[in-house]
CSV table of C-alpha atoms and ligand atoms in Angstrom, one decimal:
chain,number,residue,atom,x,y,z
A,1,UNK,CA,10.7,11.4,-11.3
A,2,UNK,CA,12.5,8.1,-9.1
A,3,UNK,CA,13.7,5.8,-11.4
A,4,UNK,CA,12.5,2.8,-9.9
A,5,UNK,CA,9.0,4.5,-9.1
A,6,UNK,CA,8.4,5.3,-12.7
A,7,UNK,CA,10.0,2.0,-14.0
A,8,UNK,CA,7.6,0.0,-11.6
A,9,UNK,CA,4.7,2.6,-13.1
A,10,UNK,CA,5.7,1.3,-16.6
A,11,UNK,CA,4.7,-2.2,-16.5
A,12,UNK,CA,1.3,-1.6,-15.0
A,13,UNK,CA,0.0,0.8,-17.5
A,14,UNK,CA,-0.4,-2.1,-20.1
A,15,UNK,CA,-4.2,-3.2,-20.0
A,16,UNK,CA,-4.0,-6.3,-21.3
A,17,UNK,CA,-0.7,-7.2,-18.0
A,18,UNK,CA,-3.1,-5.1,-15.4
A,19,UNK,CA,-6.4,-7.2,-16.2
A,20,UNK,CA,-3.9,-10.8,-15.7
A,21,UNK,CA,-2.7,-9.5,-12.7
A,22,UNK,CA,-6.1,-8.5,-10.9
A,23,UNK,CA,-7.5,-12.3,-12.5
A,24,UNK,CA,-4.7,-14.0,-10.4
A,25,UNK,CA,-4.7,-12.0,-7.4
A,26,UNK,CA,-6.5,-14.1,-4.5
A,27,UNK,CA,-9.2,-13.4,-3.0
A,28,UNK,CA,-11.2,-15.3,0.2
A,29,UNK,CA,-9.3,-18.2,2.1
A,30,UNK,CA,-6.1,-17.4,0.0
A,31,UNK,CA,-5.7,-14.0,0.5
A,32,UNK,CA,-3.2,-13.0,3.4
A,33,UNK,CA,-3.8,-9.8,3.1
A,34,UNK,CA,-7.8,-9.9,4.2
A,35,UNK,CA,-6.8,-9.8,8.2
A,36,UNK,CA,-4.5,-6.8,8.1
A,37,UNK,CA,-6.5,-4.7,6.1
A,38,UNK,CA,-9.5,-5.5,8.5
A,39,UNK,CA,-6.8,-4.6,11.9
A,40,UNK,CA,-5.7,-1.3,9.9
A,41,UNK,CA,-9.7,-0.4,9.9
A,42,UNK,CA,-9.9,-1.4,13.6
A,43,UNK,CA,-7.3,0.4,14.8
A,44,UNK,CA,-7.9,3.7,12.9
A,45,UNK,CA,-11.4,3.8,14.5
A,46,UNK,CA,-10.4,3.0,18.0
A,47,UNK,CA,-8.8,6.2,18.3
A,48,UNK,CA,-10.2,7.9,15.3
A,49,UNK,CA,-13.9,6.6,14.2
A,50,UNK,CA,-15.1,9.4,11.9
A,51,UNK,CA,-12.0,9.7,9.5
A,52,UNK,CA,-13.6,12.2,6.7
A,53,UNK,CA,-10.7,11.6,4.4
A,54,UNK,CA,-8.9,8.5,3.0
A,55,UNK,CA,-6.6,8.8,0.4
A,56,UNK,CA,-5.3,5.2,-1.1
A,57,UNK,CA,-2.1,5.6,-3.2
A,58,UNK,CA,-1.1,3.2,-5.9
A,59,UNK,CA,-5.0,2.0,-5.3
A,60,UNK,CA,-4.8,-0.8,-8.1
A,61,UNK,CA,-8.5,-1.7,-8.5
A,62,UNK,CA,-9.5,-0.1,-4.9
A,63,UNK,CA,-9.4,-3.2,-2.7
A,64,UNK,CA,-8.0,-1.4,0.2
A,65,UNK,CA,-9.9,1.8,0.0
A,66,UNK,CA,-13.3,-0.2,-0.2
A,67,UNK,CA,-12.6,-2.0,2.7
A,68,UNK,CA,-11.8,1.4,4.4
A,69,UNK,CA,-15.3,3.0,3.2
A,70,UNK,CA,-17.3,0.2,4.0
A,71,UNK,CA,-15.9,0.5,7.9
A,72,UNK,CA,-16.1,4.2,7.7
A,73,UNK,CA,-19.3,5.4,6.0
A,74,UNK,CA,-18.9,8.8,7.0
A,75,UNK,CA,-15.7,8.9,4.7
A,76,UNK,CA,-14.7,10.3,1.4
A,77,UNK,CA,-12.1,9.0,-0.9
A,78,UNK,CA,-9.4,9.2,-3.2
A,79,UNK,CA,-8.0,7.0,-5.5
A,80,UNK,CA,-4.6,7.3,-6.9
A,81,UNK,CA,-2.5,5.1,-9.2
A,82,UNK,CA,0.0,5.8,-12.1
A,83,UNK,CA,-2.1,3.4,-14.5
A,84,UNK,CA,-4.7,4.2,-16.4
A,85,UNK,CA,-5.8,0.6,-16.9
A,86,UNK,CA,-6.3,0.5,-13.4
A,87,UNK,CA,-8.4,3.6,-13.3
A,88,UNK,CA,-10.9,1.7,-15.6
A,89,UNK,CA,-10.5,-1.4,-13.3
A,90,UNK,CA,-11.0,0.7,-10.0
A,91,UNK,CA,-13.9,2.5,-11.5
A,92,UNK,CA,-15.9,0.0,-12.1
A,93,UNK,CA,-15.0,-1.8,-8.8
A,94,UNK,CA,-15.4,1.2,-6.7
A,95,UNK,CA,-18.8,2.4,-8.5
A,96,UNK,CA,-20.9,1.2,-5.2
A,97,UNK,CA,-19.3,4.0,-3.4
A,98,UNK,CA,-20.4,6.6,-5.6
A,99,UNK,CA,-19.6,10.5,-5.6
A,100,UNK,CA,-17.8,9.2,-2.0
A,101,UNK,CA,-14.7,8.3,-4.5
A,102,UNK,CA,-12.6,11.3,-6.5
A,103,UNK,CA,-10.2,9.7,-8.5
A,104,UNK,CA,-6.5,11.0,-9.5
A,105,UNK,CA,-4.1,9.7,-11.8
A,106,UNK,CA,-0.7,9.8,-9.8
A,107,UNK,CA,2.8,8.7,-9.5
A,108,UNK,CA,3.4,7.7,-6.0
A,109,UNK,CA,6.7,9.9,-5.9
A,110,UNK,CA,5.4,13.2,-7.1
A,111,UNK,CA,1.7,13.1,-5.0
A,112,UNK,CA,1.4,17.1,-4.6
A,113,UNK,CA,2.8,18.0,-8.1
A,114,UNK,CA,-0.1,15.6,-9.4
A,115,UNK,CA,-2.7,17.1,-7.2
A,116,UNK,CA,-3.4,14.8,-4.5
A,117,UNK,CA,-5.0,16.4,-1.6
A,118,UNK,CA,-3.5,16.9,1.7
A,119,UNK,CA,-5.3,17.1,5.1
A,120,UNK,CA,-6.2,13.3,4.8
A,121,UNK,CA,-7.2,11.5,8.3
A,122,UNK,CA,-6.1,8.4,6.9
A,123,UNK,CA,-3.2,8.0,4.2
A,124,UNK,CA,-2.9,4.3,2.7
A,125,UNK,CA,-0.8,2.1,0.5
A,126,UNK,CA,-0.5,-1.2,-0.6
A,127,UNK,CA,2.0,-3.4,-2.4
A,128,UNK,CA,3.3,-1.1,-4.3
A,129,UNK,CA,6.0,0.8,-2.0
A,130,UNK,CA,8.0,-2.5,-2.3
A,131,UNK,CA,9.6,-1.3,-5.8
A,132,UNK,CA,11.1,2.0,-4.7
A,133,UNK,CA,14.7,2.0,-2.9
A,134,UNK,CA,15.2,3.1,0.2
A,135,UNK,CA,15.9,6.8,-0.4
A,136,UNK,CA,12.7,6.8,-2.7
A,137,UNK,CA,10.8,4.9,-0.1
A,138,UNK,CA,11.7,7.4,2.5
A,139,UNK,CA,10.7,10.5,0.1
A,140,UNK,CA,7.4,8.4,-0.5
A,141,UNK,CA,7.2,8.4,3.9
A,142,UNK,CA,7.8,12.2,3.9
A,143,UNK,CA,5.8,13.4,0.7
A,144,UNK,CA,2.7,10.8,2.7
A,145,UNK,CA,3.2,12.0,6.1
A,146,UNK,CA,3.0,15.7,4.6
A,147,UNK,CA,-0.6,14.9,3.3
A,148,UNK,CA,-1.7,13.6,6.4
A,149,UNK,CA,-3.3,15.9,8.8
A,150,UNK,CA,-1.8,15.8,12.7
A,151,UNK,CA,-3.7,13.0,14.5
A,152,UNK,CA,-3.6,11.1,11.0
A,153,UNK,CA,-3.1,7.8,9.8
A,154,UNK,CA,0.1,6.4,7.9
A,155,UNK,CA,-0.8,3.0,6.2
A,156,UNK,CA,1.8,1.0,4.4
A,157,UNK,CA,0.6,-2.7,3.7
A,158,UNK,CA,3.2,-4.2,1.7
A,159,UNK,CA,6.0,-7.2,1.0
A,160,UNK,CA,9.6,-6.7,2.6
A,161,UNK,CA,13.0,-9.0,2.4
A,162,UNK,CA,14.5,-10.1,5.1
A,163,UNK,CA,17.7,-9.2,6.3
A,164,UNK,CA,18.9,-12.7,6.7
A,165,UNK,CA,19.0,-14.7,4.3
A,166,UNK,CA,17.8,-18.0,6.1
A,167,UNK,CA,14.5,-16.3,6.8
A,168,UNK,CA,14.1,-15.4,3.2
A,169,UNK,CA,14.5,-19.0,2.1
A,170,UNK,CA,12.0,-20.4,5.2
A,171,UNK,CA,9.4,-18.2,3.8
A,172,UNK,CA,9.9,-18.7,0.4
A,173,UNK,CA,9.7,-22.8,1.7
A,174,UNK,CA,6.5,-22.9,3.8
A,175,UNK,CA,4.5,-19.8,2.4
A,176,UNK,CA,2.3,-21.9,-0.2
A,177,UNK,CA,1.2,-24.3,2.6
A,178,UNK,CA,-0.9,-20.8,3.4
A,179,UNK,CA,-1.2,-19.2,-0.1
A,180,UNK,CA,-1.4,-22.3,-2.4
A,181,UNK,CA,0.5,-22.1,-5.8
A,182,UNK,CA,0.3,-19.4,-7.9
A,183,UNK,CA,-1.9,-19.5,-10.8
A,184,UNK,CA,-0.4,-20.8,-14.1
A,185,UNK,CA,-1.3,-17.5,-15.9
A,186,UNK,CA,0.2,-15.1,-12.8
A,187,UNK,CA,0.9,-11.9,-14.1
A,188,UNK,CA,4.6,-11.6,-13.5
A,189,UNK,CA,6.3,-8.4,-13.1
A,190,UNK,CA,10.5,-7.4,-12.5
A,191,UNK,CA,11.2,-6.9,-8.3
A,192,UNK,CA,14.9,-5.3,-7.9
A,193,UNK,CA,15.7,-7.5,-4.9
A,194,UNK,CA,16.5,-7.1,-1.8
A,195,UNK,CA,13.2,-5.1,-1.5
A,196,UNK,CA,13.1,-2.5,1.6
A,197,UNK,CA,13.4,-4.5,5.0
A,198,UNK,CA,11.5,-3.7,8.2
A,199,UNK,CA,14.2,-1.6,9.4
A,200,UNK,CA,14.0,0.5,6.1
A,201,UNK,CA,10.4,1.0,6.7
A,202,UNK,CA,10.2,2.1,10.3
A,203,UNK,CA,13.4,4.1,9.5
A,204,UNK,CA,11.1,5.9,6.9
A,205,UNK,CA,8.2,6.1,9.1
A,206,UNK,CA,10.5,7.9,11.9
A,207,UNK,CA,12.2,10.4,9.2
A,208,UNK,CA,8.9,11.1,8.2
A,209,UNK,CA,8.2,12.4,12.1
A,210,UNK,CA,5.7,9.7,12.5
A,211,UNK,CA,7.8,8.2,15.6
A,212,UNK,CA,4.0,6.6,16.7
A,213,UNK,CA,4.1,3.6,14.5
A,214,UNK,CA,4.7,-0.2,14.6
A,215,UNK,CA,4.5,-3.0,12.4
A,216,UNK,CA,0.6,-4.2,13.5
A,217,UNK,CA,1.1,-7.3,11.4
A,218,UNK,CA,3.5,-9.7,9.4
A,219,UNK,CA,2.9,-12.8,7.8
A,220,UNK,CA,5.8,-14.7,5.6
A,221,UNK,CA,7.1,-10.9,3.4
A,222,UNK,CA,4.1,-9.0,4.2
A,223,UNK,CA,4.2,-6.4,6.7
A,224,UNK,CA,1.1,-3.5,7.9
A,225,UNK,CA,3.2,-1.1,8.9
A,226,UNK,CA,1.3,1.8,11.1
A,227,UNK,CA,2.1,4.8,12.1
A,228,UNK,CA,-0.1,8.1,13.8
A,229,UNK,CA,0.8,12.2,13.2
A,230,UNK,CA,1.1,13.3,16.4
A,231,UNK,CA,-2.2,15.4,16.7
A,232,UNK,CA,-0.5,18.7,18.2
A,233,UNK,CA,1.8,19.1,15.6
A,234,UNK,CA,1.3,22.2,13.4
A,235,UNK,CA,0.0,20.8,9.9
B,1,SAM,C1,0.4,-5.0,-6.9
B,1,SAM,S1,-0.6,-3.7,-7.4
B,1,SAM,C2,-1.4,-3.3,-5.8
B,1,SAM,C3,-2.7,-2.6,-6.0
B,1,SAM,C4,-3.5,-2.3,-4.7
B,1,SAM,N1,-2.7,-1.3,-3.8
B,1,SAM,C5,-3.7,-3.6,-3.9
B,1,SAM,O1,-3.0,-3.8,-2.9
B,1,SAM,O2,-4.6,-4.3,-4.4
B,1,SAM,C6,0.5,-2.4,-7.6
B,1,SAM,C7,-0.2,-1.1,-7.9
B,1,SAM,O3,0.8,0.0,-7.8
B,1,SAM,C8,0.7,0.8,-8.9
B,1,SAM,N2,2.0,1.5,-9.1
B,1,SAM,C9,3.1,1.0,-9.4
B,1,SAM,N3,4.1,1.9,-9.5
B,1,SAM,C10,3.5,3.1,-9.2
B,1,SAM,C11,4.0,4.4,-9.0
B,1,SAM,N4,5.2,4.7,-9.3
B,1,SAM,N5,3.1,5.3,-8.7
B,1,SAM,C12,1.8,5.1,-8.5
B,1,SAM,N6,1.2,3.8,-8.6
B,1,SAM,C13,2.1,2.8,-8.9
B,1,SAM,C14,0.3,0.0,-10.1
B,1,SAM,O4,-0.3,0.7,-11.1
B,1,SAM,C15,-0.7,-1.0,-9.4
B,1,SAM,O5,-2.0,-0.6,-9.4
């Protein structure tokens, strides 16, 4: 397995770290990430409304995925993570949704060896992909785009560095105007900096063959990348 996948696995395996971090993590008027997830829904369903299959990879406790079956009610699930505390977590959070939700324990570099399905309308992510290099991240972009069926959804919601260095430290400055601090008790966890930039993720995106996709979003480091399977391609 990718080094820095299964060392960024590691850390989130621990209960008692994966319980601190879903505690601090924000949610209403403080969370950034709200908007995007809401746009990725939107513009899935304007060319796709009935997706039957989402699969959300490195799920955490499911906050993307229920935001996905609550706009598509037609839709099954899967959940996929590496952690098992999150599995508890995502259970409980995801229990509204009912049979709709399989989950699968999964590293988010070996997705087919672990036995997540392919033929998914809509393949997600979220702050997770931010750990890998840019040779794992680009195996993630090919082993995700082969799971997604042609006319499918690529999703990648997730922090980035920037290339210059000046925009890194005019985020890093006015960013808490918008986020407010971080909580005392923040779960911390290791980043190997720089973290992929734009161009490493669009690059992925295109290697992958999804050459239909865009950054729909980017606030501060966070980025909703999007990209769409061309639907006459042969799965
Ligand atoms: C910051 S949390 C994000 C959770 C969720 N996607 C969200 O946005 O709320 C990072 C998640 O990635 C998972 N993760 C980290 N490395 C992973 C890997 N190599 N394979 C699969 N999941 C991984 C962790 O277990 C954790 O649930």
């Amino acid at each position: 397995m990718p080094e820095h996948s299964r060392a960024a696995a590691e850390v989130w395996s621990d209960p008692s770290f994966a319980e601190a971090w879903l505690r601090a993590d924000p949610t209403g008027a403080g969370d950034l990430l709200a908007l995007p997830r809401t746009m990725a829904a939107a513009l899935i369903a304007h060319e796709l409304p009935q997706p039957q299959l989402i699969v959300d990879v490195a799920s955490g406790a499911g906050v993307f995925l229920s935001v996905l079956l609550d706009a598509f009610p037609e839709a099954r699930g899967v959940w996929s993570d590496a952690s098992p505390a999150m599995l508890e977590s995502a259970r409980e959070r995801l229990a509204r949704f009912g049979d709709r939700v399989e989950f699968v324990l999964a590293d988010m570099a070996e997705l087919t060896k672990a036995g997540v399905p392919g033929d998914a309308d809509v393949l997600t992510t979220s702050r997770a992909s931010h750990h890998l290099d840019r040779e794992e991240l680009h195996g993630f972009y090919r082993e995700a785009a082969s799971l997604v069926r042609p006319g499918g959804w690529l999703v990648n919601l997730d922090h980035i560095g920037p290339e210059q260095d000046v925009w890194d430290k005019r985020y890093r400055a006015v960013r808490k105007q918008f986020t407010g601090p971080s909580p005392a008790n923040a779960a911390k966890h290791h980043h190997r900096y720089p973290l992929p930039s734009v161009t490493d993720h669009l690059d992925g995106y295109r290697a992958a063959g999804l050459t239909d996709s865009d950054v729909a979003w980017k606030a501060f480091f966070s980025c909703l990348f999007i990209g769409r399977r061309a639907s006459g391609e042969v799965g």
